[in-house]
Structure formats: structure tokens, C-alpha cells
């Protein structure tokens, strides 16, 4: 994902030198942004940090939003809309009866790893009708964490298929929900016929350490599969 | 266009394209077009990701790994 910054001082490209500084507030366009303490790289207009990203995918209601919220240093940006009847036909709410909305866009979170290194997390809608967004998202990504719910394991099949076919490194993280049956990683691997070299882990998307461990497993796996 | 002014305002600090799209509640594709126009007008500067278009290389993966371990 490219970075952008207002250019009020200078331009490096001659073809971009005709514009005037645009510092006027966007009148009539109200942007609600949570307060945050600015990191050093956000204030440096002369260079952008290295931007890396990890995709978080999985079926509906599996905890993608929770995972991103747990580990992001900013309040995750997201678009949630009340589900319409049309999407109720597609999204099966029967096993997550308490959930009344579905994420219709991506959850976007951020972790500053160093002064010049930022990791972005993109929680992507698992529903097939959003697949057109995926090709864009996976370009240049480190890899994907595929979240699975043991109550509906097969919901993550489309995501597994997709990442397997496009060759993006991925790990399978089984989000353990309270009150659901506890599974062993090998049971999940067998049930979903996940290849042996793909890491499978049981985790809790609400616990920061657990989420970081899943991200570590993915980056480690990406390193293992990366050409020397 | 109020959207263009809002983008320039948001870009007082370093942003990503996705962040602007989310904050303005506008589709990514539309934001990309507006950003490209603003860049042509010299009102914003666009930086890349700092690495190539493909998957990150080993050195970068190592850096991410150690960054995550420090959290």
C-alpha cells in the first residue's frame, strides 16, 4: 500500500510542480478520526516508512475484526453495515446468532515495528462476493492468517483455496471460542486437509500475545518458503 | 472538490491509501484516482511501499520478525 503526504514545500517531479499548496480544510467533508499519539514516521514528510502488510482472512463471524483490534496500535478503521436481507441469504447467521452486522469492508489496523518499518493488517471479508478485493490486497503482502472457527471449520475453505492457488504464504489460526469444543491442531489439519508444511495453531483472537504469536508463525513460515 | 481538500488535509501527516479510503468512507478505486490527480497537481507526494511489488525479501521478513518479537 503506497503512502501519501501533502506536499506544501517542494516537489521532486517536475511534472508535478504546477500545483499550489492545498492546506485548506475539507469544507463540508467531515472526517472523524480518533485521537492518537503520532509516531515519528507520521511527522516526517521527507520519507515514508517501509510498509508491509499481512492479510487476515476467514469465514463470516470468525473473529477477524477482533484479531485486528487486539493487536492494532490505532483504533481499527472499518466499515460495518447492518446486514440486508439479501446478504442474510448468503451469510449464515445460525451459528453466530448474536452477531447482527457483518463486515462489508476491510478492517484496517497498524503496528509500528521500527522508526522506519510499519506493518499493516487487513481483515478481509470472507464472503465470495468480495473476492474481487483480494487480488489487490495480497499483492506485496507477507502472507495471510486464515482464521478458522471450529464450529464451522469449512467456512475457511474458500480462503485456503485462494491462498494455495495464488502461492501466498499462509498459516491457519483456529480462533477458540468460549464454550466451543477444544480441538487439537492435527484434528483441524486433518479435517481441512491442510498440507503438512502449513502451520496450524489454536489461538485466541482476544489475547494480544496469542495474536502476535500467530503473526510470528506466519512471518516465520514466509521466511521458510522465501527463496534464499 | 471537497473530497480533494479533505484528502490534502488528511495528508498533513503520512497516510496510506487504504487509510484515506477508510477515513473518507470512499471506495479504494475512487481514492486512487483522486490521489493520482492531486499528485499530478503537485499537492501531494506519493511514496511507494519501500520494497518491490512482489513478496518482501528475506532481509525485510527478518526485520518484521524481530520487530514483532520486541512487541
Coordinates of N, CA and C in Angstrom, one line a residue, chain A residues 34-43 73-74 110 112, chain B residues 13:
Chain A
X34 N -10.1 9.2 15.3 CA -9.7 9.1 16.8 C -8.4 9.8 17.1
X35 N -8.3 10.4 18.2 CA -7.0 10.9 18.7 C -6.0 9.8 18.8
X36 N -4.8 10.1 18.4 CA -3.7 9.2 18.6 C -2.4 9.9 18.8
X37 N -1.5 9.3 19.5 CA -0.2 9.9 19.6 C 0.6 9.6 18.3
X38 N 1.1 10.6 17.7 CA 1.8 10.4 16.4 C 3.1 9.8 16.6
X39 N 3.4 8.8 15.7 CA 4.7 8.2 15.7 C 5.7 9.1 14.9
X40 N 7.0 8.9 15.1 CA 7.9 9.7 14.4 C 7.8 9.7 12.9
X41 N 7.5 8.5 12.3 CA 7.4 8.4 10.9 C 6.2 9.2 10.3
X42 N 5.2 9.4 11.1 CA 4.0 10.1 10.6 C 4.2 11.6 10.5
X43 N 5.2 12.1 11.2 CA 5.5 13.5 11.1 C 6.6 13.9 10.1
X73 N -2.3 -0.7 16.9 CA -2.0 0.5 17.8 C -3.0 1.6 17.6
X74 N -3.7 1.5 16.5 CA -4.8 2.5 16.3 C -6.1 1.8 16.4
X110 N -2.8 -1.2 12.4 CA -1.4 -0.8 12.1 C -0.6 -1.1 13.3
X112 N 3.4 -0.2 14.4 CA 4.7 0.3 14.1 C 5.8 -0.6 14.7
Chain B
X13 N -0.2 14.6 7.6 CA 0.8 13.6 8.1 C 0.8 12.4 7.1

